[in-house]
Amino acid sequence: MTTSNAWAPSLHREGTSVSSEPVFHDSPRRMEPKSWYPHDFNRALLNTFTEEEVSYLLKEPDCAPRFVYGALMLPTVLKYYIDVDQAIDLTRSMTRASISGYKLYEYGEPRMPVIVQSSNPHDTVEGMLVFGLDVGHRNAIYELEGGLMELVNARVQICLSDSSLGSHEIRSGRTVDAGMFAWLHPKEGLKLVQNTAWSLDEFLKDQIYDNIAQSQRRLSLDGSGQFT
């Protein structure tokens, strides 16, 4: 596992405090790799960090993590919107994560996810935690998500791997303070999602994703038609 974020130049730092404490969930995680998912997303879903790696990433100057739970969970889509070279392996800066005290909803056409704070602290939303985002990357996410939602601070739960185990078996959890976008308006017009994770299946079939993926593939080609 890499402990650097060379792809993300650092310009601005936000507060990112952490606490080391076990994480328990009342229900099993629903975000699992699937054969029809893009390979880079499956890699991101399987990626875990050790305690030491998380501490290193949080100490990187002028960077801050973001919790994402919609289409930005897909590395190809995230790189498209934050203008990162498709050849960069962003999955090494991502890990599966969850937040408590929120519910998942959808709005608009096509249906896109939003999260709303819940009165039940056991309600959970799953997504991805992304490390190493500089101010330019975070501003790009703000331009995309900030129109209808507000940037809030969240205590995001991630699983850790034990660096002393050759197989890197997951054995504990950690809570990381990160930014995320939440719906703070009345819930009229929102549709409650029964699962803890937003399904990407329909989005992956949509022309929007196909256009993004094709655009990123074209940018990855050099003049000889070979991937760089």
Short mmCIF file of C-alpha atoms in Angstrom, two decimals:
data_model
loop_
_atom_site.label_atom_id
_atom_site.label_comp_id
_atom_site.label_asym_id
_atom_site.label_seq_id
_atom_site.Cartn_x
_atom_site.Cartn_y
_atom_site.Cartn_z
CA MET A 1 0.00 0.00 0.00
CA THR A 2 1.34 3.38 -0.91
CA THR A 3 1.57 6.04 1.75
CA SER A 4 1.99 8.99 -0.57
CA ASN A 5 -0.33 11.09 -2.70
CA ALA A 6 1.98 12.39 -5.40
CA TRP A 7 -1.02 12.94 -7.69
CA ALA A 8 -2.46 15.60 -5.38
CA PRO A 9 -0.45 18.84 -5.02
CA SER A 10 -1.17 20.49 -1.68
CA LEU A 11 -2.47 24.05 -1.45
CA HIS A 12 -4.77 24.29 1.55
CA ARG A 13 -5.27 22.36 4.76
CA GLU A 14 -8.48 21.75 6.68
CA GLY A 15 -8.85 20.24 10.14
CA THR A 16 -8.68 16.42 10.13
CA SER A 17 -8.68 15.04 13.63
CA VAL A 18 -9.01 11.31 14.22
CA SER A 19 -9.71 8.93 17.05
CA SER A 20 -8.67 5.29 17.18
CA GLU A 21 -11.67 3.28 18.25
CA PRO A 22 -13.34 0.07 17.07
CA VAL A 23 -16.20 0.46 14.60
CA PHE A 24 -19.25 -1.77 14.79
CA HIS A 25 -22.21 -1.92 12.39
CA ASP A 26 -25.66 -3.32 13.08
CA SER A 27 -25.96 -4.60 9.49
CA PRO A 28 -23.43 -6.06 7.06
CA ARG A 29 -21.84 -3.84 4.47
CA ARG A 30 -23.69 -3.80 1.15
CA MET A 31 -20.87 -2.31 -0.91
CA GLU A 32 -18.97 -5.27 -2.28
CA PRO A 33 -16.98 -5.82 -5.49
CA LYS A 34 -19.04 -7.15 -8.39
CA SER A 35 -17.90 -8.68 -11.65
CA TRP A 36 -19.62 -5.98 -13.74
CA TYR A 37 -18.12 -3.07 -11.79
CA PRO A 38 -15.20 -1.18 -13.35
CA HIS A 39 -11.88 -2.73 -12.32
CA ASP A 40 -10.66 0.45 -10.65
CA PHE A 41 -13.78 0.67 -8.48
CA ASN A 42 -13.38 -2.94 -7.37
CA ARG A 43 -9.77 -2.16 -6.44
CA ALA A 44 -10.91 0.85 -4.42
CA LEU A 45 -13.51 -1.26 -2.60
CA LEU A 46 -10.82 -3.76 -1.59
CA ASN A 47 -8.27 -1.14 -0.60
CA THR A 48 -7.52 -0.76 3.12
CA PHE A 49 -4.93 1.16 5.09
CA THR A 50 -2.95 0.41 8.21
CA GLU A 51 -3.13 2.69 11.24
CA GLU A 52 0.28 4.08 10.31
CA GLU A 53 -0.75 4.80 6.72
CA VAL A 54 -3.87 6.69 7.78
CA SER A 55 -1.84 8.79 10.22
CA TYR A 56 0.66 9.57 7.46
CA LEU A 57 -2.05 10.57 4.98
CA LEU A 58 -3.72 12.87 7.50
CA LYS A 59 -0.41 14.62 8.20
CA GLU A 60 0.19 15.48 4.56
CA PRO A 61 0.25 19.28 4.28
CA ASP A 62 -2.62 21.15 2.67
CA CYS A 63 -4.80 18.09 2.07
CA ALA A 64 -8.14 16.97 3.48
CA PRO A 65 -10.30 13.85 3.04
CA ARG A 66 -13.79 13.80 1.57
CA PHE A 67 -16.57 11.25 2.05
CA VAL A 68 -18.40 10.56 -1.23
CA TYR A 69 -21.42 8.31 -1.67
CA GLY A 70 -22.73 8.78 -5.23
CA ALA A 71 -21.17 8.61 -8.68
CA LEU A 72 -17.95 10.13 -7.31
CA MET A 73 -17.26 6.77 -5.65
CA LEU A 74 -16.19 5.62 -9.13
CA PRO A 75 -12.50 6.56 -9.61
CA THR A 76 -13.00 7.31 -13.32
CA VAL A 77 -15.85 9.73 -12.56
CA LEU A 78 -14.00 11.35 -9.66
CA LYS A 79 -10.90 11.93 -11.79
CA TYR A 80 -13.05 13.41 -14.55
CA TYR A 81 -14.64 16.02 -12.28
CA ILE A 82 -11.51 16.96 -10.31
CA ASP A 83 -9.38 16.99 -13.49
CA VAL A 84 -6.86 14.30 -12.56
CA ASP A 85 -5.01 12.34 -15.24
CA GLN A 86 -6.78 9.06 -15.94
CA ALA A 87 -3.41 7.27 -15.80
CA ILE A 88 -3.08 8.13 -12.09
CA ASP A 89 -4.11 5.27 -9.80
CA LEU A 90 -6.51 7.12 -7.54
CA THR A 91 -7.69 3.88 -5.93
CA ARG A 92 -4.62 3.90 -3.67
CA SER A 93 -6.02 7.03 -1.99
CA MET A 94 -9.53 5.61 -1.50
CA THR A 95 -11.08 3.19 0.97
CA ARG A 96 -14.57 1.94 1.79
CA ALA A 97 -16.22 3.94 4.57
CA SER A 98 -19.50 4.68 6.34
CA ILE A 99 -21.17 7.37 8.42
CA SER A 100 -23.73 6.97 11.19
CA GLY A 101 -26.76 9.12 11.93
CA TYR A 102 -27.70 9.73 8.29
CA LYS A 103 -30.17 8.26 5.79
CA LEU A 104 -29.81 7.93 2.04
CA TYR A 105 -32.34 9.50 -0.34
CA GLU A 106 -32.65 10.16 -4.07
CA TYR A 107 -33.89 13.22 -5.91
CA GLY A 108 -34.44 14.45 -9.46
CA GLU A 109 -34.31 12.68 -12.81
CA PRO A 110 -32.10 10.79 -13.27
CA ARG A 111 -32.27 9.84 -9.60
CA MET A 112 -29.16 11.02 -7.76
CA PRO A 113 -28.29 10.38 -4.10
CA VAL A 114 -28.34 12.82 -1.19
CA ILE A 115 -27.94 12.16 2.52
CA VAL A 116 -30.08 13.63 5.28
CA GLN A 117 -29.30 13.66 8.98
CA SER A 118 -31.43 11.18 10.92
CA SER A 119 -32.74 11.16 14.47
CA ASN A 120 -31.57 7.54 14.74
CA PRO A 121 -27.81 7.32 15.45
CA HIS A 122 -27.79 3.74 14.13
CA ASP A 123 -28.82 4.74 10.60
CA THR A 124 -25.85 4.25 8.28
CA VAL A 125 -24.76 5.38 4.82
CA GLU A 126 -21.89 3.69 3.00
CA GLY A 127 -19.49 5.35 0.59
CA MET A 128 -15.82 5.95 -0.07
CA LEU A 129 -13.31 8.08 1.83
CA VAL A 130 -10.82 9.86 -0.43
CA PHE A 131 -7.52 11.12 0.96
CA GLY A 132 -5.05 13.65 -0.43
CA LEU A 133 -7.44 16.13 -2.03
CA ASP A 134 -5.94 19.59 -2.46
CA VAL A 135 -7.95 22.82 -2.55
CA GLY A 136 -8.42 22.63 -6.31
CA HIS A 137 -9.83 19.11 -6.11
CA ARG A 138 -12.12 20.02 -3.22
CA ASN A 139 -13.33 23.14 -5.00
CA ALA A 140 -14.16 21.04 -8.06
CA ILE A 141 -16.27 18.73 -5.88
CA TYR A 142 -17.91 21.78 -4.31
CA GLU A 143 -18.85 23.12 -7.75
CA LEU A 144 -20.51 19.78 -8.52
CA GLU A 145 -22.22 19.05 -5.20
CA GLY A 146 -22.69 22.46 -3.60
CA GLY A 147 -25.66 23.66 -5.62
CA LEU A 148 -28.33 21.81 -3.64
CA MET A 149 -26.32 20.54 -0.68
CA GLU A 150 -24.15 21.97 2.06
CA LEU A 151 -20.61 21.02 3.02
CA VAL A 152 -20.62 19.60 6.56
CA ASN A 153 -18.13 17.89 8.83
CA ALA A 154 -18.64 14.18 9.43
CA ARG A 155 -17.07 11.46 11.54
CA VAL A 156 -16.37 8.78 8.97
CA GLN A 157 -15.73 5.18 9.95
CA ILE A 158 -13.20 3.06 8.07
CA CYS A 159 -11.76 -0.42 8.55
CA LEU A 160 -8.03 -0.89 9.04
CA SER A 161 -5.64 -3.67 8.10
CA ASP A 162 -2.98 -4.95 10.49
CA SER A 163 0.51 -4.26 9.16
CA SER A 164 1.86 -7.15 11.23
CA LEU A 165 -0.21 -9.68 9.27
CA GLY A 166 1.09 -10.82 5.93
CA SER A 167 -2.46 -11.22 4.62
CA HIS A 168 -3.46 -7.71 5.81
CA GLU A 169 -6.60 -9.01 7.46
CA ILE A 170 -9.02 -6.32 8.62
CA ARG A 171 -9.05 -6.28 12.40
CA SER A 172 -10.10 -2.86 13.70
CA GLY A 173 -11.70 0.45 12.87
CA ARG A 174 -10.90 4.12 13.01
CA THR A 175 -12.95 7.30 12.87
CA VAL A 176 -11.74 10.13 10.65
CA ASP A 177 -13.08 13.68 10.51
CA ALA A 178 -13.85 14.52 6.88
CA GLY A 179 -15.99 16.81 4.79
CA MET A 180 -19.10 15.64 2.94
CA PHE A 181 -22.15 17.15 1.27
CA ALA A 182 -25.53 16.74 2.97
CA TRP A 183 -29.09 17.82 2.16
CA LEU A 184 -30.22 20.47 4.67
CA HIS A 185 -33.52 21.44 3.00
CA PRO A 186 -37.05 20.03 3.53
CA LYS A 187 -37.41 16.43 2.37
CA GLU A 188 -40.35 17.04 0.03
CA GLY A 189 -39.58 15.41 -3.31
CA LEU A 190 -36.93 13.09 -1.89
CA LYS A 191 -37.31 9.32 -2.16
CA LEU A 192 -35.95 7.21 0.69
CA VAL A 193 -33.42 4.56 -0.36
CA GLN A 194 -33.92 1.35 1.59
CA ASN A 195 -30.28 0.25 1.33
CA THR A 196 -27.30 1.75 3.14
CA ALA A 197 -25.39 2.22 -0.13
CA TRP A 198 -26.51 3.88 -3.36
CA SER A 199 -26.69 1.36 -6.21
CA LEU A 200 -24.35 2.25 -9.06
CA ASP A 201 -25.82 -0.31 -11.45
CA GLU A 202 -28.20 2.02 -13.30
CA PHE A 203 -25.64 4.83 -13.45
CA LEU A 204 -23.05 2.48 -14.98
CA LYS A 205 -25.56 1.68 -17.76
CA ASP A 206 -26.33 5.35 -18.37
CA GLN A 207 -24.96 7.32 -21.32
CA ILE A 208 -23.52 9.86 -18.87
CA TYR A 209 -21.06 7.31 -17.48
CA ASP A 210 -20.24 5.99 -20.94
CA ASN A 211 -19.43 9.52 -22.12
CA ILE A 212 -17.20 10.15 -19.09
CA ALA A 213 -15.37 6.84 -19.51
CA GLN A 214 -14.81 7.43 -23.22
CA SER A 215 -13.57 10.96 -22.57
CA GLN A 216 -11.08 9.71 -20.00
CA ARG A 217 -9.88 6.94 -22.31
CA ARG A 218 -9.24 9.47 -25.08
CA LEU A 219 -7.22 11.62 -22.69
CA SER A 220 -5.12 8.57 -21.77
CA LEU A 221 -4.09 7.96 -25.37
CA ASP A 222 -0.91 9.47 -26.78
CA GLY A 223 -0.35 10.31 -30.42
CA SER A 224 0.55 6.71 -31.30
CA GLY A 225 -2.76 5.40 -30.00
CA GLN A 226 -1.14 3.65 -27.04
CA PHE A 227 -2.10 4.14 -23.42
CA THR A 228 0.42 6.23 -21.52
#
